[in-house]
Amino acid sequence: LKPAFTDDGVIHAGNSSQISDGAAAILVTTPEHAAAQGWTPIARYVAGAVAGANPVLMLTGPIPATTKVLGKTGLGIGDIGVFEVNEAFAPVPLAWAADTGADEDRLNPLGGAIALGHPLGGSGAVLMTRMLHHMRDNDIRYGLQTMCEGGGTANVTIIERL
């Protein structure tokens, strides 16, 4: 397939996600408000971070973001039971796993955006919802979700299943 960005590039339609439709909803509230409403929380926000990398390369942002959030929490990569790394392009989760030392068996266990689609503006909620369901179904305590943003930045969130 013809490279998408440069004549000698490796990113092409076969290893890139397609823009797709999709939706998910996440309700974030305080424990007190949830209790007052009679709701049973399924997870708690542990920590989040944003970090940047070379904006020309752009796709490496999740690596320093992950290092930053793990440093904030005191957790190690081995403490995390599942990783959802947005797969807008196939090299992103592969480079992330290689650099962080994450167990690839815990990476995008239900499939990534190349298989499932990339609903722009909704991908973060879709990733988080999919991760929460996987954590619930597999008795996993901690999950980490990360994705690239524009300009070389990336965000990352760690949640704990309750």
GROMACS .gro file of N, CA and C in nm:
model
  486
    1LEU      N    1   0.083  -0.119   0.000
    1LEU     CA    2   0.000   0.000   0.000
    1LEU      C    3   0.087   0.125   0.000
    2LYS      N    4   0.037   0.229  -0.060
    2LYS     CA    5   0.111   0.354  -0.070
    2LYS      C    6   0.118   0.423   0.067
    3PRO      N    7   0.238   0.468   0.108
    3PRO     CA    8   0.250   0.540   0.235
    3PRO      C    9   0.161   0.665   0.237
    4ALA      N   10   0.110   0.696   0.354
    4ALA     CA   11   0.013   0.805   0.367
    4ALA      C   12   0.077   0.944   0.380
    5PHE      N   13   0.193   0.953   0.441
    5PHE     CA   14   0.245   1.085   0.476
    5PHE      C   15   0.373   1.124   0.402
    6THR      N   16   0.461   1.029   0.380
    6THR     CA   17   0.584   1.056   0.304
    6THR      C   18   0.606   0.940   0.208
    7ASP      N   19   0.678   0.966   0.101
    7ASP     CA   20   0.699   0.862   0.000
    7ASP      C   21   0.770   0.739   0.055
    8ASP      N   22   0.857   0.761   0.155
    8ASP     CA   23   0.931   0.648   0.211
    8ASP      C   24   0.878   0.606   0.348
    9GLY      N   25   0.758   0.650   0.382
    9GLY     CA   26   0.700   0.621   0.513
    9GLY      C   27   0.647   0.480   0.526
   10VAL      N   28   0.616   0.442   0.647
   10VAL     CA   29   0.564   0.308   0.674
   10VAL      C   30   0.417   0.308   0.718
   11ILE      N   31   0.359   0.425   0.738
   11ILE     CA   32   0.219   0.434   0.776
   11ILE      C   33   0.134   0.438   0.649
   12HIS      N   34   0.040   0.345   0.640
   12HIS     CA   35  -0.048   0.337   0.523
   12HIS      C   36  -0.186   0.289   0.567
   13ALA      N   37  -0.278   0.277   0.473
   13ALA     CA   38  -0.417   0.241   0.507
   13ALA      C   39  -0.427   0.105   0.576
   14GLY      N   40  -0.334   0.017   0.551
   14GLY     CA   41  -0.341  -0.117   0.612
   14GLY      C   42  -0.302  -0.121   0.758
   15ASN      N   43  -0.227  -0.024   0.806
   15ASN     CA   44  -0.188  -0.025   0.948
   15ASN      C   45  -0.235   0.102   1.020
   16SER      N   46  -0.343   0.159   0.968
   16SER     CA   47  -0.404   0.278   1.029
   16SER      C   48  -0.551   0.249   1.056
   17SER      N   49  -0.603   0.309   1.161
   17SER     CA   50  -0.745   0.291   1.192
   17SER      C   51  -0.830   0.373   1.096
   18GLN      N   52  -0.950   0.326   1.076
   18GLN     CA   53  -1.045   0.401   0.996
   18GLN      C   54  -1.127   0.490   1.089
   19ILE      N   55  -1.166   0.606   1.040
   19ILE     CA   56  -1.256   0.691   1.117
   19ILE      C   57  -1.393   0.624   1.112
   20SER      N   58  -1.456   0.611   1.226
   20SER     CA   59  -1.581   0.536   1.233
   20SER      C   60  -1.679   0.605   1.327
   21ASP      N   61  -1.800   0.556   1.324
   21ASP     CA   62  -1.900   0.601   1.420
   21ASP      C   63  -1.882   0.520   1.548
   22GLY      N   64  -1.918   0.578   1.659
   22GLY     CA   65  -1.911   0.508   1.786
   22GLY      C   66  -1.954   0.601   1.897
   23ALA      N   67  -1.995   0.541   2.005
   23ALA     CA   68  -2.039   0.622   2.118
   23ALA      C   69  -2.017   0.546   2.248
   24ALA      N   70  -1.996   0.620   2.352
   24ALA     CA   71  -1.984   0.566   2.487
   24ALA      C   72  -2.013   0.680   2.582
   25ALA      N   73  -2.052   0.646   2.702
   25ALA     CA   74  -2.079   0.749   2.802
   25ALA      C   75  -2.011   0.711   2.932
   26ILE      N   76  -1.957   0.810   2.998
   26ILE     CA   77  -1.892   0.791   3.127
   26ILE      C   78  -1.948   0.896   3.222
   27LEU      N   79  -1.987   0.854   3.338
   27LEU     CA   80  -2.038   0.946   3.439
   27LEU      C   81  -1.932   0.958   3.548
   28VAL      N   82  -1.883   1.078   3.569
   28VAL     CA   83  -1.782   1.104   3.671
   28VAL      C   84  -1.848   1.188   3.781
   29THR      N   85  -1.838   1.141   3.904
   29THR     CA   86  -1.900   1.211   4.015
   29THR      C   87  -1.821   1.184   4.143
   30THR      N   88  -1.864   1.243   4.250
   30THR     CA   89  -1.801   1.218   4.380
   30THR      C   90  -1.866   1.097   4.446
   31PRO      N   91  -1.793   1.031   4.536
   31PRO     CA   92  -1.854   0.919   4.610
   31PRO      C   93  -1.979   0.963   4.686
   32GLU      N   94  -1.977   1.084   4.739
   32GLU     CA   95  -2.091   1.133   4.816
   32GLU      C   96  -2.216   1.150   4.728
   33HIS      N   97  -2.197   1.206   4.611
   33HIS     CA   98  -2.311   1.225   4.520
   33HIS      C   99  -2.364   1.091   4.472
   34ALA      N  100  -2.274   0.998   4.440
   34ALA     CA  101  -2.317   0.865   4.397
   34ALA      C  102  -2.401   0.799   4.506
   35ALA      N  103  -2.355   0.807   4.630
   35ALA     CA  104  -2.429   0.747   4.742
   35ALA      C  105  -2.565   0.812   4.759
   36ALA      N  106  -2.571   0.944   4.746
   36ALA     CA  107  -2.698   1.015   4.760
   36ALA      C  108  -2.798   0.974   4.652
   37GLN      N  109  -2.748   0.936   4.535
   37GLN     CA  110  -2.835   0.895   4.426
   37GLN      C  111  -2.867   0.745   4.430
   38GLY      N  112  -2.800   0.672   4.519
   38GLY     CA  113  -2.818   0.527   4.525
   38GLY      C  114  -2.741   0.452   4.418
   39TRP      N  115  -2.639   0.517   4.362
   39TRP     CA  116  -2.558   0.455   4.258
   39TRP      C  117  -2.443   0.377   4.320
   40THR      N  118  -2.404   0.268   4.256
   40THR     CA  119  -2.288   0.191   4.299
   40THR      C  120  -2.175   0.216   4.200
   41PRO      N  121  -2.071   0.287   4.240
   41PRO     CA  122  -1.959   0.311   4.149
   41PRO      C  123  -1.891   0.180   4.109
   42ILE      N  124  -1.840   0.177   3.987
   42ILE     CA  125  -1.769   0.058   3.941
   42ILE      C  126  -1.618   0.079   3.936
   43ALA      N  127  -1.575   0.204   3.943
   43ALA     CA  128  -1.431   0.231   3.939
   43ALA      C  129  -1.404   0.367   4.000
   44ARG      N  130  -1.277   0.389   4.034
   44ARG     CA  131  -1.237   0.520   4.083
   44ARG      C  132  -1.117   0.567   4.002
   45TYR      N  133  -1.114   0.698   3.982
   45TYR     CA  134  -1.002   0.762   3.914
   45TYR      C  135  -0.884   0.762   4.010
   46VAL      N  136  -0.772   0.707   3.966
   46VAL     CA  137  -0.651   0.704   4.047
   46VAL      C  138  -0.564   0.824   4.015
   47ALA      N  139  -0.531   0.843   3.888
   47ALA     CA  140  -0.445   0.954   3.847
   47ALA      C  141  -0.447   0.969   3.696
   48GLY      N  142  -0.407   1.086   3.652
   48GLY     CA  143  -0.395   1.112   3.510
   48GLY      C  144  -0.276   1.202   3.484
   49ALA      N  145  -0.234   1.207   3.361
   49ALA     CA  146  -0.121   1.292   3.324
   49ALA      C  147  -0.129   1.323   3.175
   50VAL      N  148  -0.063   1.430   3.138
   50VAL     CA  149  -0.045   1.469   2.999
   50VAL      C  150   0.104   1.494   2.981
   51ALA      N  151   0.158   1.447   2.871
   51ALA     CA  152   0.299   1.470   2.842
   51ALA      C  153   0.315   1.488   2.691
   52GLY      N  154   0.427   1.542   2.653
   52GLY     CA  155   0.452   1.565   2.513
   52GLY      C  156   0.578   1.497   2.465
   53ALA      N  157   0.585   1.481   2.335
   53ALA     CA  158   0.702   1.424   2.269
   53ALA      C  159   0.722   1.504   2.140
   54ASN      N  160   0.814   1.463   2.060
   54ASN     CA  161   0.843   1.531   1.935
   54ASN      C  162   0.714   1.543   1.852
   55PRO      N  163   0.667   1.666   1.824
   55PRO     CA  164   0.542   1.681   1.752
   55PRO      C  165   0.547   1.632   1.608
   56VAL      N  166   0.666   1.622   1.551
   56VAL     CA  167   0.678   1.569   1.415
   56VAL      C  168   0.653   1.418   1.418
   57LEU      N  169   0.708   1.351   1.519
   57LEU     CA  170   0.685   1.208   1.533
   57LEU      C  171   0.548   1.181   1.593
   58MET      N  172   0.503   1.264   1.682
   58MET     CA  173   0.370   1.268   1.743
   58MET      C  174   0.328   1.138   1.810
   59LEU      N  175   0.355   1.026   1.754
   59LEU     CA  176   0.297   0.901   1.801
   59LEU      C  177   0.363   0.843   1.925
   60THR      N  178   0.467   0.906   1.976
   60THR     CA  179   0.536   0.853   2.093
   60THR      C  180   0.490   0.917   2.223
   61GLY      N  181   0.398   1.011   2.218
   61GLY     CA  182   0.351   1.081   2.338
   61GLY      C  183   0.303   0.992   2.452
   62PRO      N  184   0.237   0.878   2.425
   62PRO     CA  185   0.193   0.793   2.535
   62PRO      C  186   0.307   0.738   2.622
   63ILE      N  187   0.428   0.733   2.568
   63ILE     CA  188   0.540   0.678   2.645
   63ILE      C  189   0.576   0.769   2.763
   64PRO      N  190   0.608   0.898   2.740
   64PRO     CA  191   0.639   0.982   2.856
   64PRO      C  192   0.516   1.008   2.944
   65ALA      N  193   0.397   1.005   2.886
   65ALA     CA  194   0.276   1.023   2.968
   65ALA      C  195   0.261   0.907   3.066
   66THR      N  196   0.289   0.786   3.021
   66THR     CA  197   0.280   0.668   3.108
   66THR      C  198   0.384   0.676   3.219
   67THR      N  199   0.506   0.711   3.184
   67THR     CA  200   0.611   0.725   3.285
   67THR      C  201   0.570   0.827   3.390
   68LYS      N  202   0.512   0.937   3.345
   68LYS     CA  203   0.470   1.044   3.436
   68LYS      C  204   0.360   0.997   3.531
   69VAL      N  205   0.258   0.929   3.481
   69VAL     CA  206   0.148   0.888   3.568
   69VAL      C  207   0.191   0.778   3.664
   70LEU      N  208   0.277   0.688   3.621
   70LEU     CA  209   0.325   0.584   3.712
   70LEU      C  210   0.407   0.648   3.824
   71GLY      N  211   0.485   0.750   3.792
   71GLY     CA  212   0.561   0.821   3.894
   71GLY      C  213   0.472   0.891   3.995
   72LYS      N  214   0.358   0.942   3.949
   72LYS     CA  215   0.264   1.009   4.039
   72LYS      C  216   0.198   0.911   4.136
   73THR      N  217   0.176   0.788   4.092
   73THR     CA  218   0.100   0.692   4.173
   73THR      C  219   0.186   0.598   4.256
   74GLY      N  220   0.311   0.580   4.217
   74GLY     CA  221   0.394   0.481   4.283
   74GLY      C  222   0.369   0.340   4.232
   75LEU      N  223   0.279   0.325   4.136
   75LEU     CA  224   0.254   0.194   4.075
   75LEU      C  225   0.363   0.163   3.974
   76GLY      N  226   0.387   0.036   3.953
   76GLY     CA  227   0.478  -0.008   3.848
   76GLY      C  228   0.398  -0.060   3.731
   77ILE      N  229   0.461  -0.072   3.617
   77ILE     CA  230   0.391  -0.121   3.498
   77ILE      C  231   0.333  -0.260   3.522
   78GLY      N  232   0.398  -0.340   3.605
   78GLY     CA  233   0.350  -0.474   3.636
   78GLY      C  234   0.228  -0.476   3.727
   79ASP      N  235   0.197  -0.364   3.791
   79ASP     CA  236   0.078  -0.355   3.877
   79ASP      C  237  -0.050  -0.336   3.797
   80ILE      N  238  -0.036  -0.299   3.671
   80ILE     CA  239  -0.151  -0.268   3.587
   80ILE      C  240  -0.197  -0.396   3.517
   81GLY      N  241  -0.325  -0.428   3.529
   81GLY     CA  242  -0.377  -0.553   3.474
   81GLY      C  243  -0.423  -0.547   3.331
   82VAL      N  244  -0.451  -0.427   3.279
   82VAL     CA  245  -0.493  -0.412   3.140
   82VAL      C  246  -0.452  -0.274   3.092
   83PHE      N  247  -0.414  -0.268   2.965
   83PHE     CA  248  -0.373  -0.143   2.901
   83PHE      C  249  -0.457  -0.121   2.777
   84GLU      N  250  -0.517  -0.005   2.765
   84GLU     CA  251  -0.585   0.036   2.642
   84GLU      C  252  -0.504   0.150   2.584
   85VAL      N  253  -0.432   0.121   2.478
   85VAL     CA  254  -0.349   0.221   2.410
   85VAL      C  255  -0.413   0.245   2.273
   86ASN      N  256  -0.461   0.364   2.249
   86ASN     CA  257  -0.531   0.390   2.123
   86ASN      C  258  -0.442   0.356   2.005
   87GLU      N  259  -0.498   0.281   1.914
   87GLU     CA  260  -0.424   0.228   1.800
   87GLU      C  261  -0.464   0.302   1.672
   88ALA      N  262  -0.451   0.434   1.673
   88ALA     CA  263  -0.478   0.509   1.551
   88ALA      C  264  -0.388   0.459   1.439
   89PHE      N  265  -0.265   0.424   1.474
   89PHE     CA  266  -0.168   0.366   1.383
   89PHE      C  267  -0.101   0.250   1.455
   90ALA      N  268  -0.077   0.140   1.386
   90ALA     CA  269  -0.026   0.018   1.448
   90ALA      C  270   0.104   0.038   1.528
   91PRO      N  271   0.197   0.123   1.484
   91PRO     CA  272   0.321   0.137   1.561
   91PRO      C  273   0.303   0.195   1.701
   92VAL      N  274   0.193   0.266   1.727
   92VAL     CA  275   0.178   0.334   1.856
   92VAL      C  276   0.179   0.235   1.973
   93PRO      N  277   0.087   0.137   1.979
   93PRO     CA  278   0.091   0.046   2.094
   93PRO      C  279   0.215  -0.043   2.096
   94LEU      N  280   0.269  -0.074   1.979
   94LEU     CA  281   0.390  -0.157   1.975
   94LEU      C  282   0.510  -0.083   2.033
   95ALA      N  283   0.529   0.042   1.992
   95ALA     CA  284   0.640   0.122   2.047
   95ALA      C  285   0.619   0.147   2.195
   96TRP      N  286   0.494   0.173   2.235
   96TRP     CA  287   0.462   0.197   2.376
   96TRP      C  288   0.498   0.074   2.459
   97ALA      N  289   0.455  -0.044   2.415
   97ALA     CA  290   0.483  -0.167   2.491
   97ALA      C  291   0.632  -0.195   2.498
   98ALA      N  292   0.702  -0.175   2.388
   98ALA     CA  293   0.846  -0.200   2.386
   98ALA      C  294   0.919  -0.107   2.481
   99ASP      N  295   0.879   0.019   2.484
   99ASP     CA  296   0.949   0.117   2.569
   99ASP      C  297   0.914   0.102   2.717
  100THR      N  298   0.788   0.073   2.747
  100THR     CA  299   0.746   0.065   2.887
  100THR      C  300   0.772  -0.071   2.950
  101GLY      N  301   0.791  -0.173   2.868
  101GLY     CA  302   0.808  -0.308   2.921
  101GLY      C  303   0.676  -0.373   2.960
  102ALA      N  304   0.565  -0.318   2.914
  102ALA     CA  305   0.433  -0.372   2.948
  102ALA      C  306   0.415  -0.510   2.885
  103ASP      N  307   0.340  -0.594   2.955
  103ASP     CA  308   0.306  -0.727   2.907
  103ASP      C  309   0.210  -0.713   2.788
  104GLU      N  310   0.253  -0.755   2.670
  104GLU     CA  311   0.170  -0.739   2.550
  104GLU      C  312   0.041  -0.819   2.557
  105ASP      N  313   0.035  -0.923   2.641
  105ASP     CA  314  -0.090  -0.999   2.657
  105ASP      C  315  -0.197  -0.916   2.726
  106ARG      N  316  -0.158  -0.810   2.794
  106ARG     CA  317  -0.253  -0.722   2.863
  106ARG      C  318  -0.288  -0.598   2.780
  107LEU      N  319  -0.232  -0.589   2.661
  107LEU     CA  320  -0.246  -0.471   2.576
  107LEU      C  321  -0.362  -0.487   2.479
  108ASN      N  322  -0.458  -0.395   2.487
  108ASN     CA  323  -0.574  -0.395   2.396
  108ASN      C  324  -0.633  -0.536   2.380
  109PRO      N  325  -0.670  -0.601   2.491
  109PRO     CA  326  -0.711  -0.741   2.484
  109PRO      C  327  -0.840  -0.765   2.404
  110LEU      N  328  -0.920  -0.664   2.384
  110LEU     CA  329  -1.044  -0.680   2.308
  110LEU      C  330  -1.033  -0.624   2.167
  111GLY      N  331  -0.912  -0.592   2.124
  111GLY     CA  332  -0.890  -0.537   1.991
  111GLY      C  333  -0.863  -0.388   1.997
  112GLY      N  334  -0.798  -0.339   1.894
  112GLY     CA  335  -0.764  -0.197   1.888
  112GLY      C  336  -0.845  -0.125   1.782
  113ALA      N  337  -0.809  -0.001   1.759
  113ALA     CA  338  -0.884   0.085   1.667
  113ALA      C  339  -0.873   0.041   1.521
  114ILE      N  340  -0.768  -0.031   1.485
  114ILE     CA  341  -0.760  -0.079   1.347
  114ILE      C  342  -0.873  -0.177   1.320
  115ALA      N  343  -0.903  -0.261   1.417
  115ALA     CA  344  -1.012  -0.358   1.402
  115ALA      C  345  -1.148  -0.297   1.434
  116LEU      N  346  -1.154  -0.213   1.537
  116LEU     CA  347  -1.283  -0.167   1.590
  116LEU      C  348  -1.322  -0.026   1.548
  117GLY      N  349  -1.229   0.051   1.493
  117GLY     CA  350  -1.260   0.187   1.450
  117GLY      C  351  -1.212   0.292   1.549
  118HIS      N  352  -1.209   0.415   1.501
  118HIS     CA  353  -1.158   0.529   1.576
  118HIS      C  354  -1.260   0.643   1.564
  119PRO      N  355  -1.361   0.644   1.653
  119PRO     CA  356  -1.461   0.752   1.645
  119PRO      C  357  -1.406   0.882   1.702
  120LEU      N  358  -1.355   0.968   1.615
  120LEU     CA  359  -1.293   1.092   1.659
  120LEU      C  360  -1.386   1.168   1.753
  121GLY      N  361  -1.331   1.215   1.862
  121GLY     CA  362  -1.410   1.285   1.962
  121GLY      C  363  -1.475   1.193   2.063
  122GLY      N  364  -1.478   1.064   2.033
  122GLY     CA  365  -1.538   0.967   2.124
  122GLY      C  366  -1.444   0.855   2.164
  123SER      N  367  -1.325   0.853   2.105
  123SER     CA  368  -1.234   0.741   2.128
  123SER      C  369  -1.195   0.723   2.274
  124GLY      N  370  -1.173   0.832   2.346
  124GLY     CA  371  -1.134   0.819   2.487
  124GLY      C  372  -1.241   0.751   2.569
  125ALA      N  373  -1.366   0.791   2.550
  125ALA     CA  374  -1.476   0.728   2.624
  125ALA      C  375  -1.496   0.584   2.581
  126VAL      N  376  -1.480   0.555   2.453
  126VAL     CA  377  -1.493   0.418   2.404
  126VAL      C  378  -1.384   0.330   2.466
  127LEU      N  379  -1.260   0.377   2.464
  127LEU     CA  380  -1.149   0.300   2.524
  127LEU      C  381  -1.172   0.276   2.672
  128MET      N  382  -1.213   0.379   2.744
  128MET     CA  383  -1.233   0.367   2.888
  128MET      C  384  -1.347   0.270   2.919
  129THR      N  385  -1.456   0.280   2.846
  129THR     CA  386  -1.570   0.191   2.869
  129THR      C  387  -1.533   0.046   2.840
  130ARG      N  388  -1.464   0.023   2.728
  130ARG     CA  389  -1.421  -0.113   2.694
  130ARG      C  390  -1.327  -0.167   2.802
  131MET      N  391  -1.236  -0.083   2.850
  131MET     CA  392  -1.143  -0.127   2.954
  131MET      C  393  -1.216  -0.160   3.083
  132LEU      N  394  -1.310  -0.076   3.123
  132LEU     CA  395  -1.387  -0.102   3.246
  132LEU      C  396  -1.461  -0.235   3.240
  133HIS      N  397  -1.522  -0.264   3.126
  133HIS     CA  398  -1.593  -0.392   3.112
  133HIS      C  399  -1.496  -0.510   3.120
  134HIS      N  400  -1.381  -0.496   3.057
  134HIS     CA  401  -1.281  -0.602   3.063
  134HIS      C  402  -1.230  -0.622   3.206
  135MET      N  403  -1.210  -0.513   3.277
  135MET     CA  404  -1.165  -0.522   3.417
  135MET      C  405  -1.270  -0.593   3.502
  136ARG      N  406  -1.395  -0.557   3.483
  136ARG     CA  407  -1.504  -0.621   3.557
  136ARG      C  408  -1.512  -0.770   3.526
  137ASP      N  409  -1.507  -0.805   3.399
  137ASP     CA  410  -1.524  -0.944   3.356
  137ASP      C  411  -1.406  -1.033   3.392
  138ASN      N  412  -1.290  -0.973   3.418
  138ASN     CA  413  -1.168  -1.052   3.445
  138ASN      C  414  -1.106  -1.023   3.580
  139ASP      N  415  -1.181  -0.959   3.669
  139ASP     CA  416  -1.137  -0.932   3.806
  139ASP      C  417  -1.001  -0.863   3.810
  140ILE      N  418  -0.989  -0.757   3.731
  140ILE     CA  419  -0.864  -0.680   3.722
  140ILE      C  420  -0.878  -0.555   3.807
  141ARG      N  421  -0.777  -0.527   3.887
  141ARG     CA  422  -0.783  -0.412   3.979
  141ARG      C  423  -0.752  -0.279   3.910
  142TYR      N  424  -0.637  -0.270   3.840
  142TYR     CA  425  -0.595  -0.143   3.780
  142TYR      C  426  -0.595  -0.153   3.627
  143GLY      N  427  -0.638  -0.044   3.563
  143GLY     CA  428  -0.631  -0.032   3.419
  143GLY      C  429  -0.570   0.101   3.381
  144LEU      N  430  -0.499   0.103   3.269
  144LEU     CA  431  -0.434   0.225   3.220
  144LEU      C  432  -0.480   0.247   3.076
  145GLN      N  433  -0.529   0.367   3.048
  145GLN     CA  434  -0.573   0.404   2.914
  145GLN      C  435  -0.493   0.526   2.869
  146THR      N  436  -0.442   0.522   2.746
  146THR     CA  437  -0.366   0.635   2.694
  146THR      C  438  -0.391   0.651   2.545
  147MET      N  439  -0.375   0.774   2.499
  147MET     CA  440  -0.391   0.801   2.356
  147MET      C  441  -0.317   0.928   2.316
  148CYS      N  442  -0.272   0.928   2.191
  148CYS     CA  443  -0.207   1.047   2.135
  148CYS      C  444  -0.308   1.158   2.117
  149GLU      N  445  -0.257   1.279   2.123
  149GLU     CA  446  -0.336   1.398   2.093
  149GLU      C  447  -0.259   1.476   1.988
  150GLY      N  448  -0.311   1.586   1.944
  150GLY     CA  449  -0.242   1.667   1.846
  150GLY      C  450  -0.115   1.731   1.902
  151GLY      N  451  -0.022   1.761   1.815
  151GLY     CA  452   0.097   1.834   1.854
  151GLY      C  453   0.198   1.755   1.934
  152GLY      N  454   0.189   1.624   1.931
  152GLY     CA  455   0.287   1.541   2.001
  152GLY      C  456   0.251   1.509   2.145
  153THR      N  457   0.138   1.557   2.193
  153THR     CA  458   0.101   1.529   2.332
  153THR      C  459   0.019   1.401   2.342
  154ALA      N  460   0.006   1.352   2.463
  154ALA     CA  461  -0.077   1.235   2.491
  154ALA      C  462  -0.131   1.247   2.631
  155ASN      N  463  -0.245   1.184   2.654
  155ASN     CA  464  -0.301   1.178   2.789
  155ASN      C  465  -0.303   1.034   2.835
  156VAL      N  466  -0.307   1.016   2.965
  156VAL     CA  467  -0.311   0.882   3.024
  156VAL      C  468  -0.393   0.889   3.152
  157THR      N  469  -0.469   0.784   3.177
  157THR     CA  470  -0.550   0.775   3.298
  157THR      C  471  -0.536   0.636   3.357
  158ILE      N  472  -0.522   0.629   3.488
  158ILE     CA  473  -0.526   0.501   3.559
  158ILE      C  474  -0.654   0.499   3.641
  159ILE      N  475  -0.726   0.388   3.632
  159ILE     CA  476  -0.846   0.369   3.713
  159ILE      C  477  -0.832   0.241   3.795
  160GLU      N  478  -0.907   0.236   3.903
  160GLU     CA  479  -0.911   0.118   3.989
  160GLU      C  480  -1.055   0.068   3.995
  161ARG      N  481  -1.072  -0.061   3.965
  161ARG     CA  482  -1.205  -0.121   3.974
  161ARG      C  483  -1.244  -0.135   4.120
  162LEU      N  484  -1.367  -0.103   4.151
  162LEU     CA  485  -1.416  -0.113   4.289
  162LEU      C  486  -1.496  -0.241   4.308
   0.00000   0.00000   0.00000
